mmCIF file of C-alpha atoms in Angstrom:
data_model
loop_
_atom_site.group_PDB
_atom_site.id
_atom_site.type_symbol
_atom_site.label_atom_id
_atom_site.label_comp_id
_atom_site.label_asym_id
_atom_site.label_seq_id
_atom_site.Cartn_x
_atom_site.Cartn_y
_atom_site.Cartn_z
ATOM 1 C CA MET A 1 5.088 16.036 22.946
ATOM 2 C CA LEU A 2 5.101 12.406 21.561
ATOM 3 C CA ASP A 3 2.036 11.561 23.485
ATOM 4 C CA ASN A 4 -0.103 14.085 21.846
ATOM 5 C CA PHE A 5 -0.598 11.913 18.752
ATOM 6 C CA ASP A 6 -2.344 8.833 18.018
ATOM 7 C CA SER A 7 0.385 5.915 17.735
ATOM 8 C CA ILE A 8 0.736 2.376 17.379
ATOM 9 C CA LYS A 9 3.688 -0.060 17.748
ATOM 10 C CA VAL A 10 4.639 -2.759 15.232
ATOM 11 C CA GLY A 11 5.866 -5.456 17.571
ATOM 12 C CA LEU A 12 9.024 -7.196 15.940
ATOM 13 C CA GLY A 13 11.364 -7.673 18.521
ATOM 14 C CA ASP A 14 14.620 -5.519 17.780
ATOM 15 C CA LYS A 15 12.901 -4.507 14.710
ATOM 16 C CA SER A 16 10.063 -2.906 16.335
ATOM 17 C CA TYR A 17 8.856 0.659 15.314
ATOM 18 C CA PRO A 18 6.258 3.196 16.050
ATOM 19 C CA ILE A 19 3.659 4.482 13.826
ATOM 20 C CA TYR A 20 2.556 8.298 14.627
ATOM 21 C CA ILE A 21 -0.671 9.280 13.315
ATOM 22 C CA GLY A 22 -2.435 12.814 13.416
ATOM 23 C CA SER A 23 -2.330 16.284 12.055
ATOM 24 C CA GLY A 24 0.692 18.153 12.132
ATOM 25 C CA THR A 25 2.896 15.296 13.121
ATOM 26 C CA ILE A 26 5.829 16.382 10.687
ATOM 27 C CA ASN A 27 6.707 19.416 13.044
ATOM 28 C CA SER A 28 7.513 16.729 15.590
ATOM 29 C CA LEU A 29 9.822 14.801 13.634
ATOM 30 C CA PRO A 30 12.805 15.703 15.515
ATOM 31 C CA GLU A 31 11.644 14.315 18.463
ATOM 32 C CA PHE A 32 10.639 11.089 16.757
ATOM 33 C CA LEU A 33 14.026 10.823 15.351
ATOM 34 C CA THR A 34 15.779 11.233 18.574
ATOM 35 C CA GLU A 35 13.417 8.662 20.106
ATOM 36 C CA VAL A 36 14.684 6.149 17.543
ATOM 37 C CA ARG A 37 18.270 7.258 17.368
ATOM 38 C CA PHE A 38 18.006 8.183 13.594
ATOM 39 C CA PRO A 39 21.525 9.215 11.850
ATOM 40 C CA SER A 40 22.039 12.762 11.798
ATOM 41 C CA ASN A 41 23.344 12.454 8.113
ATOM 42 C CA ILE A 42 19.822 12.132 6.019
ATOM 43 C CA THR A 43 19.275 11.650 2.239
ATOM 44 C CA ILE A 44 15.511 12.511 1.567
ATOM 45 C CA ILE A 45 13.944 10.305 -1.219
ATOM 46 C CA SER A 46 11.081 11.897 -3.129
ATOM 47 C CA ASN A 47 9.643 12.246 -6.447
ATOM 48 C CA GLU A 48 9.391 15.458 -8.234
ATOM 49 C CA THR A 49 5.728 16.087 -7.612
ATOM 50 C CA VAL A 50 5.678 15.651 -3.749
ATOM 51 C CA TYR A 51 9.062 17.255 -3.379
ATOM 52 C CA ALA A 52 7.638 20.378 -4.882
ATOM 53 C CA LEU A 53 4.687 20.580 -2.658
ATOM 54 C CA HIS A 54 6.114 19.240 0.582
ATOM 55 C CA GLY A 55 10.068 19.288 0.394
ATOM 56 C CA GLU A 56 10.257 22.933 1.959
ATOM 57 C CA THR A 57 8.061 21.982 4.876
ATOM 58 C CA LEU A 58 10.089 18.919 5.624
ATOM 59 C CA HIS A 59 13.636 20.775 5.233
ATOM 60 C CA SER A 60 12.267 23.650 7.520
ATOM 61 C CA VAL A 61 11.621 21.037 10.133
ATOM 62 C CA LEU A 62 14.984 19.184 9.755
ATOM 63 C CA ASP A 63 17.217 22.191 9.274
ATOM 64 C CA ASN A 64 15.894 23.682 12.690
ATOM 65 C CA VAL A 65 17.628 21.028 14.380
ATOM 66 C CA GLY A 66 20.909 21.113 12.477
ATOM 67 C CA LEU A 67 20.908 17.862 10.544
ATOM 68 C CA SER A 68 22.841 17.172 7.477
ATOM 69 C CA VAL A 69 20.298 16.917 4.466
ATOM 70 C CA SER A 70 20.551 16.012 0.781
ATOM 71 C CA VAL A 71 17.857 15.173 -1.664
ATOM 72 C CA ILE A 72 17.534 12.796 -4.446
ATOM 73 C CA THR A 73 14.093 13.022 -6.637
ATOM 74 C CA ILE A 74 12.941 10.631 -8.876
ATOM 75 C CA GLU A 75 10.414 10.906 -11.750
ATOM 76 C CA ASP A 76 6.730 10.518 -10.568
ATOM 77 C CA GLY A 77 4.767 7.230 -11.485
ATOM 78 C CA GLU A 78 4.332 3.665 -11.195
ATOM 79 C CA GLU A 79 6.302 3.210 -14.421
ATOM 80 C CA PHE A 80 9.185 4.508 -12.876
ATOM 81 C CA LYS A 81 9.333 1.822 -10.290
ATOM 82 C CA ASN A 82 11.950 -0.179 -11.867
ATOM 83 C CA MET A 83 15.622 -1.141 -11.558
ATOM 84 C CA SER A 84 16.851 1.673 -13.841
ATOM 85 C CA THR A 85 15.327 4.235 -11.083
ATOM 86 C CA LEU A 86 16.920 2.232 -8.219
ATOM 87 C CA MET A 87 20.114 2.552 -10.154
ATOM 88 C CA SER A 88 19.874 6.180 -10.161
ATOM 89 C CA ILE A 89 19.248 6.563 -6.355
ATOM 90 C CA TYR A 90 22.268 4.206 -5.990
ATOM 91 C CA ASP A 91 24.148 6.854 -8.241
ATOM 92 C CA GLY A 92 23.013 9.832 -5.996
ATOM 93 C CA LEU A 93 23.900 8.123 -2.589
ATOM 94 C CA VAL A 94 27.366 7.607 -3.530
ATOM 95 C CA GLN A 95 27.598 11.158 -5.031
ATOM 96 C CA ASN A 96 26.317 12.322 -1.510
ATOM 97 C CA ASN A 97 29.247 10.281 0.230
ATOM 98 C CA THR A 98 26.233 8.233 2.038
ATOM 99 C CA ASP A 99 27.753 5.776 4.569
ATOM 100 C CA ARG A 100 26.647 3.361 6.921
ATOM 101 C CA SER A 101 26.081 5.925 9.478
ATOM 102 C CA SER A 102 23.390 7.759 7.416
ATOM 103 C CA GLY A 103 19.758 7.326 7.035
ATOM 104 C CA ILE A 104 17.370 7.658 4.214
ATOM 105 C CA ILE A 105 13.703 9.518 4.697
ATOM 106 C CA ALA A 106 11.228 8.366 1.941
ATOM 107 C CA LEU A 107 8.939 11.249 1.600
ATOM 108 C CA GLY A 108 6.031 10.367 -0.871
ATOM 109 C CA GLY A 109 3.421 7.564 -1.889
ATOM 110 C CA GLY A 110 3.987 3.930 -2.267
ATOM 111 C CA VAL A 111 6.183 4.084 -5.293
ATOM 112 C CA VAL A 112 8.867 6.233 -3.180
ATOM 113 C CA GLY A 113 8.493 4.274 -0.204
ATOM 114 C CA ASP A 114 8.871 0.961 -1.763
ATOM 115 C CA ILE A 115 12.202 1.743 -3.899
ATOM 116 C CA ALA A 116 13.314 4.093 -1.153
ATOM 117 C CA GLY A 117 13.212 1.128 1.320
ATOM 118 C CA LEU A 118 14.893 -1.140 -1.201
ATOM 119 C CA ALA A 119 17.665 1.024 -1.657
ATOM 120 C CA ALA A 120 18.165 1.380 2.116
ATOM 121 C CA ALA A 121 18.117 -2.255 2.448
ATOM 122 C CA THR A 122 20.859 -2.763 -0.166
ATOM 123 C CA PHE A 123 22.889 0.186 -0.192
ATOM 124 C CA LEU A 124 26.128 -0.792 1.534
ATOM 125 C CA ARG A 125 24.206 -3.853 2.763
ATOM 126 C CA GLY A 126 21.741 -1.875 4.411
ATOM 127 C CA ILE A 127 21.201 1.722 6.026
ATOM 128 C CA ASP A 128 18.438 3.038 8.116
ATOM 129 C CA TYR A 129 15.334 4.428 6.689
ATOM 130 C CA LEU A 130 12.140 5.952 7.592
ATOM 131 C CA GLN A 131 8.597 6.398 5.831
ATOM 132 C CA ILE A 132 6.665 9.772 5.886
ATOM 133 C CA PRO A 133 3.802 8.779 3.278
ATOM 134 C CA THR A 134 1.848 11.294 1.588
ATOM 135 C CA THR A 135 -0.767 9.526 0.051
ATOM 136 C CA LEU A 136 -3.771 7.737 1.718
ATOM 137 C CA LEU A 137 -2.736 4.435 -0.071
ATOM 138 C CA ALA A 138 0.943 4.659 1.433
ATOM 139 C CA GLN A 139 -0.229 5.827 4.769
ATOM 140 C CA VAL A 140 -2.697 2.771 5.411
ATOM 141 C CA ASP A 141 -0.759 0.294 3.519
ATOM 142 C CA SER A 142 2.504 0.361 1.738
ATOM 143 C CA SER A 143 4.378 2.135 4.690
ATOM 144 C CA VAL A 144 3.746 -0.182 7.263
ATOM 145 C CA GLY A 145 5.105 -3.766 7.069
ATOM 146 C CA GLY A 146 8.518 -3.468 5.539
ATOM 147 C CA LYS A 147 7.829 -4.675 2.113
ATOM 148 C CA THR A 148 10.072 -3.071 -0.366
ATOM 149 C CA ALA A 149 10.282 -3.797 -4.227
ATOM 150 C CA VAL A 150 10.599 -2.707 -7.589
ATOM 151 C CA ASN A 151 8.551 -4.042 -10.617
ATOM 152 C CA HIS A 152 9.810 -6.074 -13.381
ATOM 153 C CA SER A 153 8.360 -5.911 -16.937
ATOM 154 C CA LEU A 154 6.580 -9.110 -16.223
ATOM 155 C CA GLY A 155 5.042 -8.553 -13.283
ATOM 156 C CA LYS A 156 4.675 -6.066 -10.220
ATOM 157 C CA ASN A 157 7.228 -6.118 -7.121
ATOM 158 C CA LEU A 158 9.009 -9.281 -8.361
ATOM 159 C CA ILE A 159 12.315 -7.667 -7.339
ATOM 160 C CA GLY A 160 12.410 -6.646 -3.404
ATOM 161 C CA THR A 161 12.969 -7.586 0.190
ATOM 162 C CA PHE A 162 11.303 -6.935 3.719
ATOM 163 C CA ASN A 163 13.076 -4.263 5.220
ATOM 164 C CA GLN A 164 11.117 -2.557 8.099
ATOM 165 C CA PRO A 165 11.662 1.158 8.848
ATOM 166 C CA LYS A 166 12.822 2.643 11.986
ATOM 167 C CA LEU A 167 9.422 4.648 12.272
ATOM 168 C CA VAL A 168 6.330 5.857 10.157
ATOM 169 C CA CYS A 169 5.396 9.545 10.537
ATOM 170 C CA ILE A 170 1.755 9.709 8.925
ATOM 171 C CA ASP A 171 0.481 13.248 8.918
ATOM 172 C CA ILE A 172 -3.025 13.645 7.279
ATOM 173 C CA ASP A 173 -2.315 17.221 6.564
ATOM 174 C CA PHE A 174 -0.255 15.964 3.600
ATOM 175 C CA LEU A 175 -3.774 14.585 2.022
ATOM 176 C CA ASP A 176 -4.727 18.094 1.572
ATOM 177 C CA THR A 177 -2.770 18.542 -1.563
ATOM 178 C CA LEU A 178 -3.694 15.052 -2.626
ATOM 179 C CA PRO A 179 -5.961 14.786 -5.989
ATOM 180 C CA GLU A 180 -9.219 13.243 -5.458
ATOM 181 C CA ARG A 181 -8.926 10.368 -7.640
ATOM 182 C CA GLU A 182 -5.324 9.245 -5.438
ATOM 183 C CA PHE A 183 -7.315 9.940 -2.325
ATOM 184 C CA LEU A 184 -10.099 7.325 -3.425
ATOM 185 C CA ALA A 185 -7.451 4.872 -4.551
ATOM 186 C CA GLY A 186 -6.336 5.054 -1.142
ATOM 187 C CA VAL A 187 -9.773 4.061 0.090
ATOM 188 C CA ALA A 188 -9.748 0.916 -1.739
ATOM 189 C CA GLU A 189 -7.229 -0.408 0.740
ATOM 190 C CA ILE A 190 -9.222 0.934 3.883
ATOM 191 C CA ILE A 191 -12.202 -1.059 2.245
ATOM 192 C CA LYS A 192 -9.937 -4.196 1.997
ATOM 193 C CA TYR A 193 -9.328 -4.023 5.995
ATOM 194 C CA GLY A 194 -12.976 -4.246 6.580
ATOM 195 C CA ILE A 195 -13.719 -7.238 4.199
ATOM 196 C CA ILE A 196 -10.840 -9.309 5.266
ATOM 197 C CA ARG A 197 -10.775 -8.551 9.053
ATOM 198 C CA ASP A 198 -13.224 -6.432 10.443
ATOM 199 C CA LEU A 199 -17.116 -6.452 10.008
ATOM 200 C CA SER A 200 -17.762 -3.647 12.294
ATOM 201 C CA PHE A 201 -15.020 -1.295 10.555
ATOM 202 C CA PHE A 202 -16.603 -1.932 7.230
ATOM 203 C CA ASN A 203 -19.946 -0.892 8.487
ATOM 204 C CA TRP A 204 -18.210 1.998 9.727
ATOM 205 C CA MET A 205 -16.813 2.673 6.132
ATOM 206 C CA ASN A 206 -20.675 2.310 5.047
ATOM 207 C CA ASP A 207 -22.004 4.875 7.673
ATOM 208 C CA ASN A 208 -19.068 7.435 7.315
ATOM 209 C CA ARG A 209 -18.606 7.810 3.916
ATOM 210 C CA GLN A 210 -19.682 11.572 3.566
ATOM 211 C CA ALA A 211 -17.258 12.423 6.498
ATOM 212 C CA LEU A 212 -14.216 10.441 4.763
ATOM 213 C CA LEU A 213 -15.080 11.901 1.292
ATOM 214 C CA ALA A 214 -14.862 15.267 2.948
ATOM 215 C CA LYS A 215 -11.559 14.475 4.621
ATOM 216 C CA GLU A 216 -12.922 15.408 8.036
ATOM 217 C CA PRO A 217 -9.942 15.012 10.397
ATOM 218 C CA ASN A 218 -11.530 12.602 12.716
ATOM 219 C CA ALA A 219 -12.875 10.388 10.081
ATOM 220 C CA VAL A 220 -9.531 10.234 8.218
ATOM 221 C CA VAL A 221 -7.553 9.809 11.495
ATOM 222 C CA HIS A 222 -9.922 6.859 12.447
ATOM 223 C CA ALA A 223 -9.712 5.209 9.265
ATOM 224 C CA VAL A 224 -6.037 5.404 9.128
ATOM 225 C CA LYS A 225 -5.426 4.316 12.349
ATOM 226 C CA THR A 226 -7.567 1.049 12.276
ATOM 227 C CA SER A 227 -6.262 0.198 8.972
ATOM 228 C CA CYS A 228 -2.639 0.392 10.374
ATOM 229 C CA GLN A 229 -3.554 -1.489 13.460
ATOM 230 C CA ILE A 230 -4.872 -4.268 11.509
ATOM 231 C CA LYS A 231 -1.944 -4.136 9.129
ATOM 232 C CA ALA A 232 0.103 -4.326 12.398
ATOM 233 C CA ASP A 233 -1.332 -6.927 13.919
ATOM 234 C CA ILE A 234 -1.118 -9.266 10.843
ATOM 235 C CA VAL A 235 2.878 -8.171 10.396
ATOM 236 C CA GLU A 236 3.423 -8.879 13.888
ATOM 237 C CA ILE A 237 2.341 -12.692 13.238
ATOM 238 C CA ASP A 238 3.713 -13.147 10.008
ATOM 239 C CA GLU A 239 6.389 -10.484 9.029
ATOM 240 C CA LYS A 240 7.828 -12.264 5.879
ATOM 241 C CA GLU A 241 4.103 -13.308 4.397
ATOM 242 C CA SER A 242 4.660 -17.035 4.882
ATOM 243 C CA SER A 243 1.267 -17.455 5.952
ATOM 244 C CA ILE A 244 -1.489 -15.143 7.580
ATOM 245 C CA MET A 245 0.110 -12.216 5.950
ATOM 246 C CA ALA A 246 -0.813 -13.382 2.560
ATOM 247 C CA ILE A 247 -4.599 -12.376 3.490
ATOM 248 C CA LEU A 248 -3.495 -8.387 2.757
ATOM 249 C CA ASN A 249 -3.432 -9.353 -0.823
ATOM 250 C CA TYR A 250 -7.138 -9.643 -1.257
ATOM 251 C CA GLY A 251 -7.973 -8.223 -4.349
ATOM 252 C CA HIS A 252 -4.497 -7.774 -5.420
ATOM 253 C CA THR A 253 -4.110 -11.272 -7.478
ATOM 254 C CA PHE A 254 -6.290 -9.830 -10.102
ATOM 255 C CA GLY A 255 -5.501 -6.080 -9.424
ATOM 256 C CA HIS A 256 -1.802 -6.753 -10.368
ATOM 257 C CA ALA A 257 -2.847 -8.446 -13.427
ATOM 258 C CA VAL A 258 -5.184 -5.233 -14.319
ATOM 259 C CA GLU A 259 -1.979 -3.018 -13.672
ATOM 260 C CA SER A 260 0.575 -5.247 -15.710
ATOM 261 C CA LEU A 261 -1.613 -5.652 -18.540
ATOM 262 C CA THR A 262 -2.424 -1.915 -18.722
ATOM 263 C CA ASP A 263 1.168 -1.328 -18.486
ATOM 264 C CA TYR A 264 0.809 0.666 -15.143
ATOM 265 C CA ARG A 265 -0.483 3.614 -17.063
ATOM 266 C CA GLU A 266 -4.491 3.228 -17.001
ATOM 267 C CA PHE A 267 -5.232 2.438 -13.217
ATOM 268 C CA LEU A 268 -3.781 3.746 -9.956
ATOM 269 C CA HIS A 269 -3.019 0.991 -7.704
ATOM 270 C CA GLY A 270 -6.017 1.216 -5.516
ATOM 271 C CA GLU A 271 -8.190 1.383 -8.706
ATOM 272 C CA ALA A 272 -6.758 -1.865 -9.795
ATOM 273 C CA VAL A 273 -7.431 -3.372 -6.523
ATOM 274 C CA ALA A 274 -10.996 -2.250 -6.365
ATOM 275 C CA ILE A 275 -11.391 -4.018 -9.372
ATOM 276 C CA GLY A 276 -9.664 -7.228 -8.187
ATOM 277 C CA MET A 277 -11.692 -7.060 -4.872
ATOM 278 C CA VAL A 278 -14.837 -7.262 -6.787
ATOM 279 C CA VAL A 279 -13.384 -10.154 -8.880
ATOM 280 C CA ALA A 280 -12.510 -11.958 -5.650
ATOM 281 C CA ALA A 281 -15.763 -11.517 -3.917
ATOM 282 C CA ARG A 282 -17.104 -13.274 -7.174
ATOM 283 C CA CYS A 283 -14.673 -16.037 -6.611
ATOM 284 C CA SER A 284 -15.616 -16.320 -3.080
ATOM 285 C CA HIS A 285 -19.259 -16.983 -4.120
ATOM 286 C CA LEU A 286 -18.489 -19.567 -6.834
ATOM 287 C CA THR A 287 -16.242 -21.355 -4.533
ATOM 288 C CA GLY A 288 -18.784 -21.155 -1.846
ATOM 289 C CA TYR A 289 -17.574 -18.574 0.814
ATOM 290 C CA CYS A 290 -19.999 -16.058 0.486
ATOM 291 C CA THR A 291 -23.558 -15.181 -0.709
ATOM 292 C CA ILE A 292 -24.303 -13.287 -3.639
ATOM 293 C CA GLU A 293 -25.629 -10.662 -1.355
ATOM 294 C CA THR A 294 -22.197 -10.247 0.037
ATOM 295 C CA VAL A 295 -20.745 -9.821 -3.353
ATOM 296 C CA LYS A 296 -23.234 -6.892 -4.120
ATOM 297 C CA ASP A 297 -22.721 -5.198 -0.649
ATOM 298 C CA ILE A 298 -18.719 -5.284 -1.632
ATOM 299 C CA ARG A 299 -19.329 -3.949 -4.890
ATOM 300 C CA GLU A 300 -21.885 -1.436 -3.928
ATOM 301 C CA ILE A 301 -19.352 0.202 -1.240
ATOM 302 C CA ILE A 302 -16.536 0.096 -3.780
ATOM 303 C CA LYS A 303 -18.938 2.142 -6.247
ATOM 304 C CA ALA A 304 -20.173 4.330 -3.411
ATOM 305 C CA TYR A 305 -16.601 5.555 -3.214
ATOM 306 C CA LYS A 306 -16.115 6.177 -6.902
ATOM 307 C CA LEU A 307 -13.967 3.487 -7.421
ATOM 308 C CA PRO A 308 -14.105 1.415 -10.647
ATOM 309 C CA VAL A 309 -15.733 -2.103 -10.906
ATOM 310 C CA THR A 310 -15.617 -2.844 -14.419
ATOM 311 C CA ILE A 311 -13.051 -5.387 -15.821
ATOM 312 C CA PRO A 312 -10.913 -4.093 -18.442
ATOM 313 C CA GLY A 313 -11.498 -5.981 -21.739
ATOM 314 C CA PHE A 314 -8.668 -8.533 -21.678
ATOM 315 C CA SER A 315 -9.023 -12.002 -22.341
ATOM 316 C CA VAL A 316 -9.149 -14.757 -19.953
ATOM 317 C CA GLU A 317 -6.032 -16.466 -21.354
ATOM 318 C CA GLN A 318 -3.970 -12.845 -21.053
ATOM 319 C CA TYR A 319 -5.428 -12.286 -17.338
ATOM 320 C CA LEU A 320 -4.399 -15.791 -16.312
ATOM 321 C CA GLU A 321 -1.025 -15.430 -18.064
ATOM 322 C CA ALA A 322 -0.538 -12.058 -16.178
ATOM 323 C CA MET A 323 -1.413 -13.760 -13.020
ATOM 324 C CA MET A 324 1.044 -16.705 -13.329
ATOM 325 C CA HIS A 325 3.930 -14.079 -13.207
ATOM 326 C CA ASP A 326 2.560 -12.779 -9.896
ATOM 327 C CA LYS A 327 4.858 -13.222 -6.770
ATOM 328 C CA LYS A 328 2.161 -14.781 -4.870
ATOM 329 C CA MET A 329 2.371 -17.738 -7.033
ATOM 330 C CA LYS A 330 3.822 -20.859 -5.277
ATOM 331 C CA ASN A 331 4.864 -23.949 -7.227
ATOM 332 C CA GLY A 332 3.085 -22.986 -10.362
ATOM 333 C CA ARG A 333 -0.134 -22.710 -8.326
ATOM 334 C CA LEU A 334 -2.546 -19.638 -8.247
ATOM 335 C CA ASN A 335 -3.271 -18.600 -4.777
ATOM 336 C CA MET A 336 -6.194 -16.211 -4.150
ATOM 337 C CA VAL A 337 -7.513 -14.717 -0.914
ATOM 338 C CA LEU A 338 -11.329 -15.137 -0.688
ATOM 339 C CA ASN A 339 -13.658 -13.409 1.546
ATOM 340 C CA LYS A 340 -15.933 -15.598 4.031
ATOM 341 C CA ASP A 341 -18.739 -13.242 4.098
ATOM 342 C CA ILE A 342 -17.462 -10.079 5.392
ATOM 343 C CA GLY A 343 -14.582 -9.723 8.481
ATOM 344 C CA ASN A 344 -12.915 -12.980 7.529
ATOM 345 C CA CYS A 345 -11.204 -14.651 4.636
ATOM 346 C CA VAL A 346 -9.110 -17.618 3.476
ATOM 347 C CA VAL A 347 -6.262 -18.415 0.927
ATOM 348 C CA GLU A 348 -7.444 -21.026 -1.441
ATOM 349 C CA GLU A 349 -5.467 -22.628 -4.206
ATOM 350 C CA ILE A 350 -7.366 -22.392 -7.410
ATOM 351 C CA ALA A 351 -7.496 -25.559 -8.809
ATOM 352 C CA ASP A 352 -9.160 -24.630 -12.392
ATOM 353 C CA PRO A 353 -8.493 -20.890 -12.643
ATOM 354 C CA ALA A 354 -9.410 -20.978 -16.465
ATOM 355 C CA SER A 355 -13.070 -22.178 -15.662
ATOM 356 C CA LEU A 356 -13.403 -19.932 -12.777
ATOM 357 C CA PHE A 357 -12.441 -16.998 -14.610
ATOM 358 C CA ASN A 358 -14.197 -17.978 -17.696
ATOM 359 C CA ASP A 359 -17.313 -17.650 -15.527
ATOM 360 C CA ILE A 360 -16.360 -14.134 -14.503
ATOM 361 C CA ILE A 361 -14.700 -12.197 -17.342
ATOM 362 C CA GLY A 362 -17.079 -10.542 -19.597
ATOM 363 C CA LYS A 363 -19.774 -9.860 -16.592
ATOM 364 C CA VAL A 364 -19.161 -6.299 -16.962
ATOM 365 C CA GLU A 365 -20.393 -5.154 -13.397
ATOM 366 C CA LEU A 366 -20.521 -8.728 -11.849
ATOM 367 C CA ASN A 367 -24.374 -8.036 -11.266
ATOM 368 C CA SER A 368 -25.506 -11.561 -12.267
ATOM 369 C CA VAL A 369 -25.654 -14.842 -10.105
#
């Protein structure tokens, strides 16, 4: 039955795990659990919104095979991805008598996946967990690769660790209840993969925009699987972001600054990354890695998918201060992922960030050369 779905293997030796992708994959979760020898004592971690939508479905699947299941729900929103919420999860795990033979299922988007993964990595010095991502952004990005974290008031994802899941179960049917804005935020990460790694996929995104926006199953599965395969290929080479994995941060350096400066309340993560990708493309042009036509191509596909391209009105100094707290800083130096045309990229140390960003900030939609 496992062969009925598209699948990808993230090859990391004894930490390898499968990603199952398709429509209705949640119904085969018991087989997936058996395949990876997942514990039978399970705690579901979700947020209030997702659990109300999909908790009953997950319970019906798990209860049918006699597993012991408890639930911890957290508040919904990026602003709750913090140490206080993490502590409340620890409280729930203790109250549920969770031990080292227990496992965690993260049911939700990127916030749930990140914080549940961090809880699994640290509670009792580590217990098993798996990801059931319910947003497009989580399906194509945050559920794969084992990056777990919570935010700090001075920056995004500053407190965390790498903790690979036992498996990732991606059911595109969950996207049926996803608000359009959140679906589009996930598309931003899909566009990113084309820009940094695969020109043909970038062109596919252009050619199949209507099908993807309509959530046609074949288009969604292709977009999700291609994105996951690109990320898996990179993670296999560089699990802990010491070299090539850093290219996955394309658009994120400036995007995280946008999120931080707006207190994580104005933009969804993917929307901030969309703005960051346009800024990164402009930086790439100014540093000689791509033409202005490429900048416009990137900007146009982002706009075509109804994502923002306008830089919020903070000063260069405010943006630089926010970026200086980003976890991608090394030895006090700002590194950015810059696209080399489309389909390739490079990580570049920005020698004079103030001068570079002075030439960008204020150009409302980055139209001018």
